[in-house]
PDB file of C-alpha atoms in Angstrom:
ATOM      1  CA  MET A 791     220.858 135.281  53.215  1.00  0.00           C
ATOM      2  CA  SER A 792     217.821 134.656  56.251  1.00  0.00           C
ATOM      3  CA  SER A 793     214.568 134.442  55.991  1.00  0.00           C
ATOM      4  CA  ILE A 794     212.411 136.697  58.184  1.00  0.00           C
ATOM      5  CA  ALA A 795     209.091 136.057  59.202  1.00  0.00           C
ATOM      6  CA  ALA A 796     206.282 138.478  58.494  1.00  0.00           C
ATOM      7  CA  SER A 797     204.121 138.482  61.378  1.00  0.00           C
ATOM      8  CA  PRO A 798     202.720 141.464  62.308  1.00  0.00           C
ATOM      9  CA  GLY A 799     204.095 141.922  65.579  1.00  0.00           C
ATOM     10  CA  ILE A 800     207.896 141.135  64.511  1.00  0.00           C
ATOM     11  CA  SER A 801     207.569 143.759  61.790  1.00  0.00           C
ATOM     12  CA  GLY A 802     205.868 146.297  64.083  1.00  0.00           C
ATOM     13  CA  THR A 803     208.162 145.658  66.985  1.00  0.00           C
ATOM     14  CA  ALA A 804     211.330 145.625  64.134  1.00  0.00           C
ATOM     15  CA  SER A 805     209.907 149.734  63.018  1.00  0.00           C
ATOM     16  CA  ALA A 806     209.601 150.573  66.230  1.00  0.00           C
ATOM     17  CA  LEU A 807     213.035 149.540  67.825  1.00  0.00           C
ATOM     18  CA  ARG A 808     214.210 151.133  64.233  1.00  0.00           C
ATOM     19  CA  ARG A 809     213.136 153.998  65.622  1.00  0.00           C
ATOM     20  CA  LEU A 810     214.633 153.604  69.175  1.00  0.00           C
ATOM     21  CA  TYR A 811     218.201 152.391  68.069  1.00  0.00           C
ATOM     22  CA  PHE A 812     218.536 155.485  65.462  1.00  0.00           C
ATOM     23  CA  VAL A 813     217.835 157.722  68.758  1.00  0.00           C
ATOM     24  CA  ARG A 814     219.934 155.908  70.496  1.00  0.00           C
ATOM     25  CA  PHE A 815     222.972 156.332  68.032  1.00  0.00           C
ATOM     26  CA  ALA A 816     222.090 159.767  68.061  1.00  0.00           C
ATOM     27  CA  PHE A 817     221.929 160.216  71.967  1.00  0.00           C
ATOM     28  CA  ALA A 818     225.575 158.642  72.293  1.00  0.00           C
ATOM     29  CA  ILE A 819     227.417 160.244  69.812  1.00  0.00           C
ATOM     30  CA  VAL A 820     226.437 163.773  70.843  1.00  0.00           C
ATOM     31  CA  TRP A 821     226.784 162.462  74.143  1.00  0.00           C
ATOM     32  CA  ALA A 822     230.652 161.496  73.937  1.00  0.00           C
ATOM     33  CA  LEU A 823     231.206 164.325  71.778  1.00  0.00           C
ATOM     34  CA  VAL A 824     229.944 167.120  74.773  1.00  0.00           C
ATOM     35  CA  MET A 825     231.418 164.414  77.155  1.00  0.00           C
ATOM     36  CA  PHE A 826     234.681 164.206  75.831  1.00  0.00           C
ATOM     37  CA  THR A 827     234.631 168.231  76.042  1.00  0.00           C
ATOM     38  CA  THR A 828     234.563 167.314  80.536  1.00  0.00           C
ATOM     39  CA  ALA A 829     235.371 164.459  81.182  1.00  0.00           C
ATOM     40  CA  ALA A 830     238.728 165.823  82.844  1.00  0.00           C
ATOM     41  CA  ASN A 831     237.331 167.142  85.696  1.00  0.00           C
ATOM     42  CA  LEU A 832     234.127 166.173  88.303  1.00  0.00           C
ATOM     43  CA  GLY A 833     231.988 169.588  87.303  1.00  0.00           C
ATOM     44  CA  PRO A 834     228.445 170.163  86.649  1.00  0.00           C
ATOM     45  CA  LEU A 835     228.089 169.866  83.171  1.00  0.00           C
ATOM     46  CA  THR A 836     230.267 166.224  83.635  1.00  0.00           C
ATOM     47  CA  VAL A 837     227.881 165.196  86.687  1.00  0.00           C
ATOM     48  CA  THR A 838     224.753 166.152  84.713  1.00  0.00           C
ATOM     49  CA  LEU A 839     226.284 163.989  81.941  1.00  0.00           C
ATOM     50  CA  LEU A 840     227.232 161.284  83.796  1.00  0.00           C
ATOM     51  CA  VAL A 841     223.838 160.472  85.536  1.00  0.00           C
ATOM     52  CA  LEU A 842     221.603 161.831  81.990  1.00  0.00           C
ATOM     53  CA  TYR A 843     223.138 158.051  80.284  1.00  0.00           C
ATOM     54  CA  PRO A 844     221.801 156.049  82.604  1.00  0.00           C
ATOM     55  CA  LEU A 845     218.156 157.776  82.806  1.00  0.00           C
ATOM     56  CA  PHE A 846     218.001 158.089  78.962  1.00  0.00           C
ATOM     57  CA  ASP A 847     218.989 154.051  79.589  1.00  0.00           C
ATOM     58  CA  VAL A 848     215.965 153.827  81.500  1.00  0.00           C
ATOM     59  CA  ALA A 849     213.853 155.507  79.032  1.00  0.00           C
ATOM     60  CA  ALA A 850     214.928 153.553  76.362  1.00  0.00           C
ATOM     61  CA  ALA A 851     214.127 150.060  78.131  1.00  0.00           C
ATOM     62  CA  ILE A 852     210.947 151.524  78.762  1.00  0.00           C
ATOM     63  CA  ILE A 853     209.963 152.048  75.092  1.00  0.00           C
ATOM     64  CA  ASP A 854     211.916 149.028  74.557  1.00  0.00           C
ATOM     65  CA  ALA A 855     209.732 147.355  76.226  1.00  0.00           C
ATOM     66  CA  ARG A 856     206.398 148.273  75.369  1.00  0.00           C
ATOM     67  CA  ALA A 857     207.151 147.657  71.451  1.00  0.00           C
ATOM     68  CA  SER A 858     208.395 144.219  72.886  1.00  0.00           C
ATOM     69  CA  ARG A 859     205.351 143.064  74.447  1.00  0.00           C
ATOM     70  CA  THR A 860     203.523 141.117  70.715  1.00  0.00           C
ATOM     71  CA  THR A 861     207.342 139.268  70.100  1.00  0.00           C
ATOM     72  CA  GLY A 862     208.305 138.261  73.747  1.00  0.00           C
ATOM     73  CA  SER A 863     208.907 138.914  77.527  1.00  0.00           C
ATOM     74  CA  PRO A 864     209.776 142.123  78.005  1.00  0.00           C
ATOM     75  CA  ALA A 865     211.021 140.866  81.226  1.00  0.00           C
ATOM     76  CA  LEU A 866     214.920 141.245  81.589  1.00  0.00           C
ATOM     77  CA  LEU A 867     214.159 144.822  79.810  1.00  0.00           C
ATOM     78  CA  TYR A 868     212.534 145.674  82.983  1.00  0.00           C
ATOM     79  CA  VAL A 869     215.613 144.949  84.864  1.00  0.00           C
ATOM     80  CA  ASN A 870     217.678 147.035  82.610  1.00  0.00           C
ATOM     81  CA  VAL A 871     214.933 149.786  83.943  1.00  0.00           C
ATOM     82  CA  ALA A 872     215.825 149.487  87.521  1.00  0.00           C
ATOM     83  CA  VAL A 873     219.634 148.730  86.903  1.00  0.00           C
ATOM     84  CA  SER A 874     219.773 151.665  85.068  1.00  0.00           C
ATOM     85  CA  LEU A 875     218.155 153.637  87.350  1.00  0.00           C
ATOM     86  CA  ILE A 876     220.199 152.460  90.286  1.00  0.00           C
ATOM     87  CA  THR A 877     222.884 153.299  88.732  1.00  0.00           C
ATOM     88  CA  ALA A 878     221.747 157.279  87.937  1.00  0.00           C
ATOM     89  CA  ILE A 879     221.345 157.488  91.527  1.00  0.00           C
ATOM     90  CA  GLY A 880     224.941 155.424  92.200  1.00  0.00           C
ATOM     91  CA  VAL A 881     226.536 157.753  89.884  1.00  0.00           C
ATOM     92  CA  ALA A 882     225.141 161.138  91.550  1.00  0.00           C
ATOM     93  CA  ILE A 883     226.288 160.277  94.843  1.00  0.00           C
ATOM     94  CA  ALA A 884     229.680 158.900  93.212  1.00  0.00           C
ATOM     95  CA  CYS A 885     230.399 161.934  91.984  1.00  0.00           C
ATOM     96  CA  THR A 886     230.521 162.988  95.705  1.00  0.00           C
ATOM     97  CA  SER A 887     233.727 161.155  96.110  1.00  0.00           C
ATOM     98  CA  GLY A 888     235.633 161.486  93.168  1.00  0.00           C
ATOM     99  CA  ILE A 889     236.622 159.649  89.544  1.00  0.00           C
ATOM    100  CA  PRO A 890     237.625 156.439  91.073  1.00  0.00           C
ATOM    101  CA  ALA A 891     234.297 156.548  92.693  1.00  0.00           C
ATOM    102  CA  VAL A 892     232.457 157.075  89.300  1.00  0.00           C
ATOM    103  CA  LEU A 893     234.121 154.516  87.512  1.00  0.00           C
ATOM    104  CA  ARG A 894     233.453 151.754  89.420  1.00  0.00           C
ATOM    105  CA  VAL A 895     229.770 152.485  89.928  1.00  0.00           C
ATOM    106  CA  TRP A 896     229.353 152.581  86.025  1.00  0.00           C
ATOM    107  CA  GLY A 897     231.673 149.474  85.391  1.00  0.00           C
ATOM    108  CA  ALA A 898     229.136 147.974  87.566  1.00  0.00           C
ATOM    109  CA  TRP A 899     226.507 149.087  85.428  1.00  0.00           C
ATOM    110  CA  ALA A 900     228.384 148.258  81.486  1.00  0.00           C
ATOM    111  CA  VAL A 901     228.828 145.079  83.114  1.00  0.00           C
ATOM    112  CA  VAL A 902     225.157 144.203  84.213  1.00  0.00           C
ATOM    113  CA  ALA A 903     223.555 146.315  81.071  1.00  0.00           C
ATOM    114  CA  GLY A 904     226.122 144.872  78.749  1.00  0.00           C
ATOM    115  CA  LEU A 905     224.429 141.307  79.964  1.00  0.00           C
ATOM    116  CA  VAL A 906     221.300 141.966  79.427  1.00  0.00           C
ATOM    117  CA  GLN A 907     221.556 143.821  76.201  1.00  0.00           C
ATOM    118  CA  LEU A 908     223.285 140.436  74.856  1.00  0.00           C
ATOM    119  CA  ILE A 909     220.828 137.992  76.143  1.00  0.00           C
ATOM    120  CA  VAL A 910     218.179 140.288  74.740  1.00  0.00           C
ATOM    121  CA  GLY A 911     219.874 139.948  71.522  1.00  0.00           C
ATOM    122  CA  VAL A 912     220.210 136.571  71.755  1.00  0.00           C
ATOM    123  CA  THR A 913     216.168 136.232  71.991  1.00  0.00           C
ATOM    124  CA  ARG A 914     215.712 138.501  69.073  1.00  0.00           C
ATOM    125  CA  ARG A 915     217.488 136.324  66.897  1.00  0.00           C
ATOM    126  CA  LYS A 916     214.519 135.688  65.019  1.00  0.00           C
ATOM    127  CA  MET A 917     213.766 139.514  64.250  1.00  0.00           C
ATOM    128  CA  GLY A 918     216.843 139.731  62.811  1.00  0.00           C
ATOM    129  CA  GLY A 919     219.722 142.383  63.155  1.00  0.00           C
ATOM    130  CA  GLN A 920     220.712 141.766  66.554  1.00  0.00           C
ATOM    131  CA  TRP A 921     224.093 140.677  66.474  1.00  0.00           C
ATOM    132  CA  PRO A 922     225.417 144.113  66.260  1.00  0.00           C
ATOM    133  CA  MET A 923     223.295 144.154  70.416  1.00  0.00           C
ATOM    134  CA  MET A 924     225.235 140.905  70.977  1.00  0.00           C
ATOM    135  CA  ILE A 925     228.663 141.654  69.993  1.00  0.00           C
ATOM    136  CA  SER A 926     227.796 145.602  71.862  1.00  0.00           C
ATOM    137  CA  GLY A 927     226.927 143.746  74.618  1.00  0.00           C
ATOM    138  CA  GLY A 928     229.845 141.593  75.260  1.00  0.00           C
ATOM    139  CA  ILE A 929     232.283 144.666  73.992  1.00  0.00           C
ATOM    140  CA  SER A 930     229.795 146.194  76.979  1.00  0.00           C
ATOM    141  CA  VAL A 931     231.173 143.299  80.063  1.00  0.00           C
ATOM    142  CA  LEU A 932     234.528 143.893  78.791  1.00  0.00           C
ATOM    143  CA  ALA A 933     234.373 147.864  79.152  1.00  0.00           C
ATOM    144  CA  GLY A 934     232.360 147.534  81.995  1.00  0.00           C
ATOM    145  CA  ALA A 935     235.249 145.315  83.247  1.00  0.00           C
ATOM    146  CA  SER A 936     238.466 147.533  82.866  1.00  0.00           C
ATOM    147  CA  PHE A 937     236.185 150.951  83.687  1.00  0.00           C
ATOM    148  CA  ILE A 938     236.372 148.606  87.443  1.00  0.00           C
ATOM    149  CA  LEU A 939     240.523 148.334  87.033  1.00  0.00           C
ATOM    150  CA  GLY A 940     240.557 151.396  85.985  1.00  0.00           C
ATOM    151  CA  ALA A 941     239.544 153.156  88.836  1.00  0.00           C
ATOM    152  CA  SER A 942     242.875 152.305  90.653  1.00  0.00           C
ATOM    153  CA  ALA A 943     244.702 153.527  87.902  1.00  0.00           C
ATOM    154  CA  ALA A 944     247.207 155.647  89.298  1.00  0.00           C
ATOM    155  CA  ASN A 945     245.711 159.240  87.660  1.00  0.00           C
ATOM    156  CA  PRO A 946     242.065 157.924  86.760  1.00  0.00           C
ATOM    157  CA  THR A 947     240.070 159.351  84.334  1.00  0.00           C
ATOM    158  CA  LEU A 948     236.579 159.424  82.703  1.00  0.00           C
ATOM    159  CA  THR A 949     237.702 160.079  79.269  1.00  0.00           C
ATOM    160  CA  ASN A 950     236.785 155.946  78.557  1.00  0.00           C
ATOM    161  CA  ALA A 951     233.976 155.918  79.587  1.00  0.00           C
ATOM    162  CA  ALA A 952     233.318 159.101  77.182  1.00  0.00           C
ATOM    163  CA  GLY A 953     234.928 156.859  74.846  1.00  0.00           C
ATOM    164  CA  TYR A 954     232.242 153.644  76.043  1.00  0.00           C
ATOM    165  CA  ALA A 955     228.989 155.512  74.514  1.00  0.00           C
ATOM    166  CA  ILE A 956     230.351 155.857  70.607  1.00  0.00           C
ATOM    167  CA  PRO A 957     230.994 152.144  69.500  1.00  0.00           C
ATOM    168  CA  GLY A 958     227.670 151.043  71.717  1.00  0.00           C
ATOM    169  CA  GLY A 959     225.864 154.143  69.907  1.00  0.00           C
ATOM    170  CA  ILE A 960     227.933 152.486  66.167  1.00  0.00           C
ATOM    171  CA  PHE A 961     226.284 149.376  66.815  1.00  0.00           C
ATOM    172  CA  PHE A 962     222.538 150.906  67.666  1.00  0.00           C
ATOM    173  CA  LEU A 963     222.911 152.263  64.085  1.00  0.00           C
ATOM    174  CA  ILE A 964     223.585 148.998  62.325  1.00  0.00           C
ATOM    175  CA  SER A 965     220.942 147.025  63.976  1.00  0.00           C
ATOM    176  CA  ALA A 966     219.120 149.479  63.412  1.00  0.00           C
ATOM    177  CA  ILE A 967     219.895 149.546  59.305  1.00  0.00           C
ATOM    178  CA  ARG A 968     219.661 145.610  59.169  1.00  0.00           C
ATOM    179  CA  LEU A 969     216.037 145.653  60.722  1.00  0.00           C
ATOM    180  CA  GLY A 970     214.377 147.571  58.084  1.00  0.00           C
ATOM    181  CA  ARG A 971     213.980 144.564  56.158  1.00  0.00           C
ATOM    182  CA  ALA A 972     212.186 142.796  59.209  1.00  0.00           C
ATOM    183  CA  ALA A 973     210.096 146.729  59.510  1.00  0.00           C
ATOM    184  CA  LYS A 974     209.148 145.971  56.191  1.00  0.00           C
ATOM    185  CA  GLY A 975     207.890 142.694  57.064  1.00  0.00           C
ATOM    186  CA  ASN A 976     210.506 140.835  53.987  1.00  0.00           C
TER     187      ASN A 976
END
């Protein structure tokens, strides 16, 4: 068992992150389910979903940065905001070139965002509930590399991109549950 400092800053941040992580879990699962039904081609709904995911990440990172001000520097979260915003624009442009271009942009984003998530998780260890975020960040880096490599396949598909959201969502759920103690100040 680890003891978690009962400081008001950590407790308040943990509570805010817990709510955010539950929302991120729900969004990721719903997004993935809808994406699976449209991943066969780059129709208007698929393009909208592909742009929406990094934009949702922008909003989540802004909320996270605001909640985290009392427990540390949110600088990396602002990096994530910029990277995800650039990704949304890049994905929109890549959609005009086809699935391989989308996979390359999506993969680069997964690598960078995964590194940021891993580092942020490491810096938040004292809060508790962060090992799922660290694992998720590492998996994101590997998944991103596989998207980039998969873009060169004979028949590239967006199905793996849809599946990418599910483990991330599950890790957000696990982290939200584990943050319960820190949110209560125990």
